XYZ file of C-alpha atoms in Angstrom:
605
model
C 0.000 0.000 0.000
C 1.191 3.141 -0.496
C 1.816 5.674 2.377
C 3.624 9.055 2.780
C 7.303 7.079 3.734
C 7.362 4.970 0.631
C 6.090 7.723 -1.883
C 8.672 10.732 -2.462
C 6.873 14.198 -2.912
C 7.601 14.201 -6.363
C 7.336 10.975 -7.515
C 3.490 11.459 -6.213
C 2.789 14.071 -8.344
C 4.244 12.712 -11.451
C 0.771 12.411 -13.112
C 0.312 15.923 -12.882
C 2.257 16.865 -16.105
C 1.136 19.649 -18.469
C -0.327 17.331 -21.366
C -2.560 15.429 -19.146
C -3.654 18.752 -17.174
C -4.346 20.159 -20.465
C -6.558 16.918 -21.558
C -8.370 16.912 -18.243
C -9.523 20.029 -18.267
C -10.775 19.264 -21.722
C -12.939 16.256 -20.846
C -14.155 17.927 -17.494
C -15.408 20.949 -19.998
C -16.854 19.021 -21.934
C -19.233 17.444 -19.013
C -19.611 20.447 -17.664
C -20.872 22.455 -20.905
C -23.245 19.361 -21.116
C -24.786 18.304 -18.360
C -25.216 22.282 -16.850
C -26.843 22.779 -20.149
C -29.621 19.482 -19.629
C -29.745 21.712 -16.241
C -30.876 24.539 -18.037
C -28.222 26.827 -16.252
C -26.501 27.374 -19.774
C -28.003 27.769 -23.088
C -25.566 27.791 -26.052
C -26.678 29.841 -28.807
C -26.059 28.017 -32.355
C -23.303 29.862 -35.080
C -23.352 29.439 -38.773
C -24.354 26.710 -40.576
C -21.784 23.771 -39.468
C -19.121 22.821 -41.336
C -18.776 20.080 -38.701
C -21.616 17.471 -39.304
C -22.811 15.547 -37.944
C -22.931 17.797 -34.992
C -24.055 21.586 -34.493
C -21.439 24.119 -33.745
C -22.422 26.453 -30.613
C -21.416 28.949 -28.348
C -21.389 29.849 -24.738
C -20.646 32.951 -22.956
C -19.073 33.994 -19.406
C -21.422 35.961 -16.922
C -19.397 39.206 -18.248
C -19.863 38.294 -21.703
C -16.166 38.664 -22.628
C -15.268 34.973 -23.134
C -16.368 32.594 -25.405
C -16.469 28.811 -25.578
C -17.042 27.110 -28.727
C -17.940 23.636 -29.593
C -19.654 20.737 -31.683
C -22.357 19.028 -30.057
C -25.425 16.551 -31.551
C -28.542 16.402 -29.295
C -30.161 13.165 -28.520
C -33.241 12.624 -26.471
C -34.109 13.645 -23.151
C -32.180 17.144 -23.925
C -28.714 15.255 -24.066
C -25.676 17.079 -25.266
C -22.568 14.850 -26.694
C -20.232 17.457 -27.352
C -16.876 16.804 -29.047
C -14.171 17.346 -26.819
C -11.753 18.521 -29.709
C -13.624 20.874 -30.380
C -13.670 23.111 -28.137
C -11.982 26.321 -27.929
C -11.973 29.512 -25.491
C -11.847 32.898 -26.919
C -11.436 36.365 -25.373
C -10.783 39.999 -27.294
C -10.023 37.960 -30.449
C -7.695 35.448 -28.822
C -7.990 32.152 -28.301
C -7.148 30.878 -24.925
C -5.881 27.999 -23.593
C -9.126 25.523 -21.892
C -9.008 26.101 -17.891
C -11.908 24.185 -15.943
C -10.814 26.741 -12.690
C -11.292 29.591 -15.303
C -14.406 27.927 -16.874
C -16.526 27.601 -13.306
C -15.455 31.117 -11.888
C -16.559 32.703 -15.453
C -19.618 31.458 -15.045
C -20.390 31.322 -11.413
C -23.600 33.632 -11.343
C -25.021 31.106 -13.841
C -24.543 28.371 -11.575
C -25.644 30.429 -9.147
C -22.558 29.592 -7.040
C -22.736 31.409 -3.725
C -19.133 33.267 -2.691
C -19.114 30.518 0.375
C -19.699 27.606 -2.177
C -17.648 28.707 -4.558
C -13.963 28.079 -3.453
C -14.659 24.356 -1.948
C -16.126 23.509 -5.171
C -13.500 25.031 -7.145
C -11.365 22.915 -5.001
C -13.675 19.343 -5.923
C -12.879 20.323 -9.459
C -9.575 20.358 -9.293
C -9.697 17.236 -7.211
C -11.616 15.549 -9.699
C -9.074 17.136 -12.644
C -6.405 15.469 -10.322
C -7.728 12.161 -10.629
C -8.523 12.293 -14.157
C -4.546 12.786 -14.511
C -4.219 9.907 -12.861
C -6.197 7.868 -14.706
C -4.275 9.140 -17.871
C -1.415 8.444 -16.801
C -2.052 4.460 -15.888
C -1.595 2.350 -19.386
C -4.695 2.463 -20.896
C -6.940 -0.704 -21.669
C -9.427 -0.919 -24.039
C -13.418 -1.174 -23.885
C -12.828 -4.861 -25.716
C -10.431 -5.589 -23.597
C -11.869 -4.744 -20.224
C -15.488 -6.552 -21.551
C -13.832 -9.661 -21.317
C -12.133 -8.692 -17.857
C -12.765 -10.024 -14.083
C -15.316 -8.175 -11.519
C -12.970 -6.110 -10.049
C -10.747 -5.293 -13.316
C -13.779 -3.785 -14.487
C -14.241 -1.749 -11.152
C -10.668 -0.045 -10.932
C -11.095 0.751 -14.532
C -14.242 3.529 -14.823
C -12.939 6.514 -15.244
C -15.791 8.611 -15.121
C -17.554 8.454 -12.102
C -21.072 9.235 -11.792
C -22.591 10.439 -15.113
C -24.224 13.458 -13.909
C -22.052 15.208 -11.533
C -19.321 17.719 -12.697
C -17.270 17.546 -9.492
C -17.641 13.890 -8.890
C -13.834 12.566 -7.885
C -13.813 15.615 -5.129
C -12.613 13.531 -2.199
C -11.731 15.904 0.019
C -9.313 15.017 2.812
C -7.380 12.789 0.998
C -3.681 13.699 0.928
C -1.790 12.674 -2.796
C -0.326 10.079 -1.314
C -3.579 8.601 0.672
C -5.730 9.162 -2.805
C -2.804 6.570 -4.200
C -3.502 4.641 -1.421
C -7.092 4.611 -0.974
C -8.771 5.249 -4.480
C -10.498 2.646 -6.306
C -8.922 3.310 -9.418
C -5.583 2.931 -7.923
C -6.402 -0.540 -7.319
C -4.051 -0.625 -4.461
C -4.581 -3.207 -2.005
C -6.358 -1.814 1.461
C -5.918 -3.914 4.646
C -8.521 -2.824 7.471
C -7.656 -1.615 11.107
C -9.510 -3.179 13.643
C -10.783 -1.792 16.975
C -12.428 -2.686 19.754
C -15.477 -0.390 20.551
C -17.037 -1.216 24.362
C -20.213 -2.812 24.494
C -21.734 -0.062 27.116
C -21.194 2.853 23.953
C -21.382 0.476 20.690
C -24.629 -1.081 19.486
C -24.519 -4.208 17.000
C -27.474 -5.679 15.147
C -27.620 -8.401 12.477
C -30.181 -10.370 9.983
C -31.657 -12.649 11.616
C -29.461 -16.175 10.953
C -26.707 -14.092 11.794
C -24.827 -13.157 15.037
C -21.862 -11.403 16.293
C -20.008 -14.489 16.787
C -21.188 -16.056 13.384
C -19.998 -13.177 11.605
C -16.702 -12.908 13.183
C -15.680 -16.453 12.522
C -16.519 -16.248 9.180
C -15.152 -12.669 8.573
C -11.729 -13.155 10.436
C -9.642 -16.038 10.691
C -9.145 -18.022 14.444
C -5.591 -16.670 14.305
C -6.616 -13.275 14.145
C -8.862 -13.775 16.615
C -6.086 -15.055 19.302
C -4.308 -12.314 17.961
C -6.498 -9.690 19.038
C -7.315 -11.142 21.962
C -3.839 -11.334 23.044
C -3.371 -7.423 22.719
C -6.731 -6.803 24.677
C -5.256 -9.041 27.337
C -1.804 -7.654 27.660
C -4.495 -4.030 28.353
C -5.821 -6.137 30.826
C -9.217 -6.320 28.715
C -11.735 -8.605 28.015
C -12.204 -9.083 24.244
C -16.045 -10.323 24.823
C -16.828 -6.889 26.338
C -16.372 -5.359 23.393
C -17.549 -5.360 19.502
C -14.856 -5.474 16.920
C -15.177 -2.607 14.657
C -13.689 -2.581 11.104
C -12.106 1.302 10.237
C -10.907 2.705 7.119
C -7.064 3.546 7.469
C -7.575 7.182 6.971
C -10.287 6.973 9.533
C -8.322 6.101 11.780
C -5.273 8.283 11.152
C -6.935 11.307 10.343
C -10.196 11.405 12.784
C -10.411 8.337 15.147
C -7.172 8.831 16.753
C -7.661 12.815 17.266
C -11.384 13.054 17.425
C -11.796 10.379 19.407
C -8.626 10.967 21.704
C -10.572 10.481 25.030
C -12.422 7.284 23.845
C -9.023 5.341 23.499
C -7.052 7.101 26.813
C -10.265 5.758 28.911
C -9.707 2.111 27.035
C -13.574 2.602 25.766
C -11.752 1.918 22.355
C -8.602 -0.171 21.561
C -6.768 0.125 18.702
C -5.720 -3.553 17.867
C -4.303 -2.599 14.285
C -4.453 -4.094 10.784
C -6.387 -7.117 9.855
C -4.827 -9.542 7.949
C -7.060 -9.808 4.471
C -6.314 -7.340 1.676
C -9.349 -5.511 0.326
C -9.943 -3.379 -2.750
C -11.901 -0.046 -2.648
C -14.677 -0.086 -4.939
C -16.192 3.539 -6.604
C -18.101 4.438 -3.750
C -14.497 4.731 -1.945
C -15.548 3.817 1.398
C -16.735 0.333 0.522
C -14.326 -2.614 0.123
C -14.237 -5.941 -1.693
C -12.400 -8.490 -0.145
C -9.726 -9.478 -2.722
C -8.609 -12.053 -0.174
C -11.008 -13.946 -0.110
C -14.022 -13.162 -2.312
C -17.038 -15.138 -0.854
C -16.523 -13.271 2.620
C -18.985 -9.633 2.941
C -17.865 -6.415 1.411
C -17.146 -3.963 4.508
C -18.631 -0.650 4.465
C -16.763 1.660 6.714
C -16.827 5.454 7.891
C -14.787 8.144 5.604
C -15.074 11.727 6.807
C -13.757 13.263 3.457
C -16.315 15.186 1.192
C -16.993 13.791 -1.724
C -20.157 14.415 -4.283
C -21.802 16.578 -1.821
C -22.277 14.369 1.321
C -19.114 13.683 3.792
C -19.292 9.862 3.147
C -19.580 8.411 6.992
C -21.570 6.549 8.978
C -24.584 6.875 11.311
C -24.111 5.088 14.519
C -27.837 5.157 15.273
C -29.149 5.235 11.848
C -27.736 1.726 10.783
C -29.574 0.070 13.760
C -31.893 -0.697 11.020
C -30.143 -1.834 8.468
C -30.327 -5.691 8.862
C -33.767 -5.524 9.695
C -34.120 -3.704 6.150
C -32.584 -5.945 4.147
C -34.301 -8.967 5.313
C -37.731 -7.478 4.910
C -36.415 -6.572 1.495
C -35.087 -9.975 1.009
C -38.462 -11.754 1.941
C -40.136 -9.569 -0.390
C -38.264 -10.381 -3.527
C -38.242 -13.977 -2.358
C -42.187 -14.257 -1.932
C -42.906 -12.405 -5.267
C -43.150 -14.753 -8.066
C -42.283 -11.834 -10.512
C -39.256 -10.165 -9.006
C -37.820 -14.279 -8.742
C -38.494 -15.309 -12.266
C -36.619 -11.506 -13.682
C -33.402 -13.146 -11.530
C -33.679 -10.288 -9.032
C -31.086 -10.629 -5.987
C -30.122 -8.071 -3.637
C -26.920 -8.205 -1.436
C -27.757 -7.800 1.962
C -26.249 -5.448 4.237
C -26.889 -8.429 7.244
C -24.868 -6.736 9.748
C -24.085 -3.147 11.563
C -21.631 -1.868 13.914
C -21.853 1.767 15.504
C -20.051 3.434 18.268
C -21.966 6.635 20.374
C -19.221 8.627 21.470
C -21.583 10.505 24.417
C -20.002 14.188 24.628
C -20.382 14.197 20.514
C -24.230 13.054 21.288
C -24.613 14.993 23.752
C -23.539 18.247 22.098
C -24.114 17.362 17.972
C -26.928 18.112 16.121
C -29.516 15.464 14.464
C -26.807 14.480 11.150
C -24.016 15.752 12.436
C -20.460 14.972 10.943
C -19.564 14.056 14.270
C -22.237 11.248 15.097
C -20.919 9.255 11.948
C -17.467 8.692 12.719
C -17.179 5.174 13.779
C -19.299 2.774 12.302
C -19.653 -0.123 9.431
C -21.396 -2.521 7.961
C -20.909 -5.933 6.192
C -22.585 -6.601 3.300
C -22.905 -10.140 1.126
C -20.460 -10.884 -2.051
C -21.671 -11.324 -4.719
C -18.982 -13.812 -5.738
C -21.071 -17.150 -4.172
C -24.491 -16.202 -6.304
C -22.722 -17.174 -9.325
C -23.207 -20.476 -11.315
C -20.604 -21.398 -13.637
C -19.982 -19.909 -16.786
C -21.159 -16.708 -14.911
C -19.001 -13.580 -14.399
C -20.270 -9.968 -12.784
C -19.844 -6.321 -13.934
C -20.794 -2.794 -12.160
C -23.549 -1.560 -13.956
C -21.425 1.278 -14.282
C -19.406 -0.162 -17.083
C -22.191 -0.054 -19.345
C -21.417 3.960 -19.734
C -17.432 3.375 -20.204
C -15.629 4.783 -22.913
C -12.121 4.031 -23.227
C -9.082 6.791 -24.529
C -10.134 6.181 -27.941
C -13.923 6.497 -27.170
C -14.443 2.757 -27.663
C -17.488 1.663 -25.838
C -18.027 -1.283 -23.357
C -21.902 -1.701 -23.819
C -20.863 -2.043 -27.622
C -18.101 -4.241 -26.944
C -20.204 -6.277 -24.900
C -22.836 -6.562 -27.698
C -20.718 -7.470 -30.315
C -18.983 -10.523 -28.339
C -22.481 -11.611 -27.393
C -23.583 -12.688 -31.097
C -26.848 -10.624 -30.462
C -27.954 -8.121 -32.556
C -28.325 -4.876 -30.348
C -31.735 -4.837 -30.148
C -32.511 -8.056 -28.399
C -28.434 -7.692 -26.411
C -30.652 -4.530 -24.554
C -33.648 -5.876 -24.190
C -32.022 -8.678 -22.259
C -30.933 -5.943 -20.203
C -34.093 -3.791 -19.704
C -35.485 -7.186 -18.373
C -33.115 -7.440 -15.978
C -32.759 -4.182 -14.708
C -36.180 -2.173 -15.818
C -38.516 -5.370 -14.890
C -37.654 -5.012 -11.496
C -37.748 -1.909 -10.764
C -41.064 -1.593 -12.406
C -42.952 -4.208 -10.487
C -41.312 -3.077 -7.381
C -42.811 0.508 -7.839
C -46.601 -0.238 -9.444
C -47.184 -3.136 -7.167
C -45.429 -1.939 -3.836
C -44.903 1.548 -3.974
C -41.267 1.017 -3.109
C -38.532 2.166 -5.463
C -34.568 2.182 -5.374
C -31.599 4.569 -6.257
C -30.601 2.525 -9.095
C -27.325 3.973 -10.747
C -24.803 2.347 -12.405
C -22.367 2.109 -8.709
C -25.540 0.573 -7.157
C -26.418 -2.506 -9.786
C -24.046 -5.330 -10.309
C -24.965 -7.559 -13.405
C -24.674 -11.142 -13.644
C -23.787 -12.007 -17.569
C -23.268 -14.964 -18.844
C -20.087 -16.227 -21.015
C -20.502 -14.529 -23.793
C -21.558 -10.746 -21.898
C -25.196 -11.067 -21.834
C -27.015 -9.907 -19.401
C -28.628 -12.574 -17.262
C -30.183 -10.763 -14.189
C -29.411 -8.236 -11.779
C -28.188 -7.467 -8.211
C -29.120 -4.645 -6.154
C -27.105 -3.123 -3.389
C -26.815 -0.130 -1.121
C -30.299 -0.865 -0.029
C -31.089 0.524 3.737
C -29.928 4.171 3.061
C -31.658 4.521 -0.624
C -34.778 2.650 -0.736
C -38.336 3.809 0.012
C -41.468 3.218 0.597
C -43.874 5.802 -0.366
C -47.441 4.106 -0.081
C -48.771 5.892 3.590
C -50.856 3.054 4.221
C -48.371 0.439 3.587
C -47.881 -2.103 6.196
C -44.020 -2.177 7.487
C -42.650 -3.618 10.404
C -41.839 -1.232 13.307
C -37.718 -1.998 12.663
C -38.759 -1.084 9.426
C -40.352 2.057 9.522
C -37.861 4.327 8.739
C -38.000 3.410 4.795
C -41.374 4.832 4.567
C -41.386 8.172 2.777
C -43.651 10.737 2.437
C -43.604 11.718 -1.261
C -46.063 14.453 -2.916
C -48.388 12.251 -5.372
C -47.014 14.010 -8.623
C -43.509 13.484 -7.560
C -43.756 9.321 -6.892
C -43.113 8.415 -10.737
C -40.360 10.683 -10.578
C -37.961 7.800 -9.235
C -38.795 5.905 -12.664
C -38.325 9.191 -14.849
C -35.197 10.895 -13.290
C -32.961 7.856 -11.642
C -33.460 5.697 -14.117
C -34.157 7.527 -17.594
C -32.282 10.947 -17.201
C -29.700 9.471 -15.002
C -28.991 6.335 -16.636
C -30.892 5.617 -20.013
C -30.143 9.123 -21.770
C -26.576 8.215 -21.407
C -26.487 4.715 -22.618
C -29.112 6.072 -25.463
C -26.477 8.706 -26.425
C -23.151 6.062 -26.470
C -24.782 3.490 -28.911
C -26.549 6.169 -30.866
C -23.471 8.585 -31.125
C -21.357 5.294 -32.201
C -23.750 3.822 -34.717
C -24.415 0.878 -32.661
C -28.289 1.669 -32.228
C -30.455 4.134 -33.115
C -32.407 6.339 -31.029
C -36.007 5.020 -31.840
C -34.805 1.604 -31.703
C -33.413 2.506 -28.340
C -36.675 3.841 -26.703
C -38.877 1.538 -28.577
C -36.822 -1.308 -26.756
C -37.622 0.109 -23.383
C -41.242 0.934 -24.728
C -41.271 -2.788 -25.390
C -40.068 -3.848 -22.017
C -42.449 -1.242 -20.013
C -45.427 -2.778 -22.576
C -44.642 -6.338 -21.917
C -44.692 -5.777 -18.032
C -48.013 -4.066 -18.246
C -49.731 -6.740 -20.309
C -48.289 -9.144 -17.465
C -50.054 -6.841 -14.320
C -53.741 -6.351 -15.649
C -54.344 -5.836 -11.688
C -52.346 -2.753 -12.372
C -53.933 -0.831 -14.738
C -54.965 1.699 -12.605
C -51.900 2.894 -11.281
C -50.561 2.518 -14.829
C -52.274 5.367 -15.952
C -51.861 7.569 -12.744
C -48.283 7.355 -13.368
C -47.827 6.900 -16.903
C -44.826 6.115 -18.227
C -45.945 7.125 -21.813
C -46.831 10.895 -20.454
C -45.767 13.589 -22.927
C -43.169 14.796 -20.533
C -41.794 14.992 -16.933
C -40.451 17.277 -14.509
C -36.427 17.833 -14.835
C -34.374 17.191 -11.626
C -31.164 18.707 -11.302
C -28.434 17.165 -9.378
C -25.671 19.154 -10.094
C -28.081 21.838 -9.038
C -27.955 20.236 -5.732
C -24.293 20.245 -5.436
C -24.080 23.810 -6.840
C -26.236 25.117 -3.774
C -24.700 23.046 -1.065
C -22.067 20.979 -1.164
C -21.787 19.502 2.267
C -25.306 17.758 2.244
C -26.727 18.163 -1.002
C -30.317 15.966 0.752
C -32.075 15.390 3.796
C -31.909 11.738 3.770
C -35.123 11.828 6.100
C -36.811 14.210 2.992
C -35.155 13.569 0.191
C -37.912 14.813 -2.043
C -38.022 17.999 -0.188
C -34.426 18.673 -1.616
C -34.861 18.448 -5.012
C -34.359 20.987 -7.782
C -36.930 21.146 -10.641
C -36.367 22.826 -13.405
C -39.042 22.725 -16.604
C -40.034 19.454 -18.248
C -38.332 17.141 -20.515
C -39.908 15.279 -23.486
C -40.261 11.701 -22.959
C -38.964 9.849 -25.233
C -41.394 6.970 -25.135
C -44.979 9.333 -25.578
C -44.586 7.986 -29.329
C -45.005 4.562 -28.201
C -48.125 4.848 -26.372
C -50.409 1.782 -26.138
């Protein structure tokens, strides 16, 4: 692993070099002059006739009107902008000027309506996220066709994009150079886990329920590590059984849990008992790890008080009380439905929770303070022992890759599989769009179903099979008042205007997925537009026909309406970057802006 003693100043900084700066700020430009434009807080204003085809050649303006950015772009459904990164150029007093994202955001600020508090700590998420895109550069690059045919975690260390939406998605902040080497997923570096031991009279643990403390801890650590740990409680003269073992990100510990928490390990109410002995892998969330040790054991969710895509990414002592409870009502669900089991539908189950309560933090912290989600984690299943043979699994995420050359995955996939393109994604919308369709018209209870949060399970030849859903107590809901939840349960229950429900079907999953995969295989030749939506038409038509019971909530929230409200995100980020959504109202947060067209009104039964 790489740490401040083995990295020399510059050697750590050797992916910052002018050419990849230069190409950085390019590609975060181009993002940026797209998706704030779907956001409708720029409007380019077409020039002449194009002598580019087949794209459009536009123009936007600074706040002051002085400088000029220039560019190519074609327009694809759901007001998506692919704009050619070559093409653009910045242009002041009759000069062209060399492409600055720093520049580009403070030239613009009153657009994004970037308050003078805001304004600086984004500026510094951009350059974070330029930063990383260096990096990323800089590693020896590997193709779309290549990394189709790669391994589960291959595929993970190599997106380079992040989430599709956000501008200033690889912020991060609080990571040193040296810890981003360390700690990022696309470094791929190996991560092994510091242990502590939180006392039982200030920790709370709760798991599923065919799993205990014990249970998990023999299968999560080995009986040597156990003595081992043991040992160092007893040389403290401490009893390891009156205490829960608490799995903490390395730069947790360093950074907050040794400072922060100073008074918590000088009374011995926690221990630290150092590194565990299995090497894990960060995965794109960043504070998530896969055990590359051994795969079949749970992924490990810890704490991680950087900022990072407006939330600092820890972890709710209190608030994870629920979490096992969640997923196995969740779990019994899918498994009782005959629908949700024949569409292959699995969901990894977050089975167990840890949380400490530091009491002068409680005692003095707000409701959702930084401070109350410190020291906690969770384990949550692999994926690794659902497979059958032949089988192999892939983020979601990969689906909108692009390699250096602009090679696709999603088209690399398709053209291995033998499929023509249209039936390759319709195996696809069955496994993801089946699911989450039944799950909202017959339970009222819908997902956050990006690409980070969806694992697929394709078969030998990269066809999609069926789908995985994880990240499930903190972004699923329930938003039927009358719907009958168990008291452990209750907190999933969300009280969402009646306009707003089929928003969660419109915005996560067609703005914030679809109109990207839509623009890669349309911009590449690989399928056209209508052939695109009529596929999902197809797959929204077919689950209809199958749920006559359904029909009326199938026309209160149509899926064929003309249009739909537009929900910002990087609108969200824009106003506050700290906590971009109340997690107990998260549609009290959002940021509607006009309507987009739908793209499947044409298809209309």
């Amino acid at each position: 692993m790489t740490s401040p003693a083995s990295l020399s100043p510059r050697d750590a900084v050797s992916h910052l070099t002018p050419e990849r700066w230069d190409l950085a700020n390019r590609l975060l430009i181009r993002k940026a002059l797209a998706e704030f434009t779907h956001e409708r807080l720029l409007t380019p204003a077409p020039l002449t006739a194009s002598e580019h085809p087949p794209g459009g050649r536009y123009a936007v303006r600074s706040d002051d009107g002085t400088t000029e950015y220039r560019f190519t772009a074609r327009q694809f459904a759901l007001d998506h902008w692919q704009i050619d990164s070559g093409s653009i150029t910045r242009h002041r007093d009759g000069d062209q000027l060399p492409l600055d994202a720093l520049a580009f955001i403070t030239e613009l600020r009153g657009s994004l309506r970037l308050g003078e508090e805001i304004l600086p700590v984004y500026l510094e998420e951009i350059s974070s996220t330029l930063a990383s895109t260096a990096f990323k550069l800089a590693r020896t690059p590997v193709s779309a066709d290549r990394l189709a045919r790669s391994g589960f975690q291959e595929i993970e260390a190599g997106m380079t994009e992040g989430h599709p939406c956000f501008v200033a998605n690889n912020g991060r902040l609080g990571f040193d150079v040296a810890e981003y080497r360390a700690y990022a997923p696309e470094a791929g570096a190996p991560v092994r886990l510091i242990w502590v031991a939180a006392h039982r009279d200030h920790a709370t643990f709760t798991a599923s329920a065919d799993l205990g403390y014990d249970k998990l801890l023999l299968s999560e650590l080995s009986a040597q590590t156990l003595r081992r740990f043991s040992a160092a409680m007893h040389e403290e003269g401490l009893d390891l059984e009156d205490y829960f073992l608490i799995p903490v990100h390395p730069w947790q510990w360093w950074n907050k849990l040794s400072v922060t928490f100073a008074a918590e390990v000088a009374h011995r109410n926690l221990v630290c008992l150092g590194h565990g002995d299995d090497e894990h892998l960060a995965q794109q969330s960043i504070r998530t790890f896969f055990n590359g040790t051994s795969p079949g054991k749970h992924y490990v969710k810890t704490a991680l008080s950087v900022l990072n895509m407006g939330f600092l990414r820890g972890l709710s002592a209190e608030y994870m009380k629920a979490t096992p409870a969640i997923n196995d009502w969740l779990a019994r669900l899918i498994d009782e439905d005959e629908v949700l089991r024949e569409s292959g539908l699995a969901v990894l189950r977050e089975c167990a929770a840890v949380g400490y309560h530091p009491a002068p933090y409680e005692a003095a912290a707000p409701k959702g303070s930084p401070y109350l989600k410190m020291l906690a984690a969770l384990w949550r299943e692999s994926p690794v022992p659902l497979l059958a043979p032949g089988e192999r699994l892939a983020t979601m995420a990969a689906l909108l890759h692009t390699d250096a050359e602009g090679g696709s995955l999603a088209t690399s996939l398709i053209e291995r599989s033998g499929l023509d393109a249209v039936t390759w994604l319709r195996r696809y919308l069955d496994t993801y769009l089946t699911p989450l369709l039944h799950c909202f018209y017959e339970y009222d209870l819908v997902f956050m179903p990006h690409g980070e949060n969806v694992i697929l399970v394709l078969d030998e030849d990269g066809v999609p099979k069926r789908a995985i859903f994880k990240d499930i107590a903190e972004e699923i809901a329930v938003m039927n008042p009358e719907a009958q939840l168990p008291p452990e349960v209750e907190r999933i229950r969300a009280d969402v205007p009646e306009e707003m429900k089929i928003l969660s079907l419109f915005t996560d999953v067609f703005d914030c997925f679809l109109r990207f995969l839509n623009g890669i295989l349309a911009g590449n030749g690989t399928l056209d537009e209508d052939s695109f939506w009529s596929a999902v038409a197809d797959c929204v038509r077919d689950y209809q026909k199958s749920a006559p019971h359904l029909a009326e909530r199938f026309e209160r929230y149509d899926l064929f309406a003309g249009s739909f409200a537009l929900s910002c995100l990087n609108r969200l980020q824009l106003r506050n970057n700290q906590q971009m959504v109340d997690l107990q109202d998260p549609a009290g947060a959002l940021q509607l802006v006009g309507e987009l067209d739908n793209p499947l009104a044409r298809f209309a039964p």
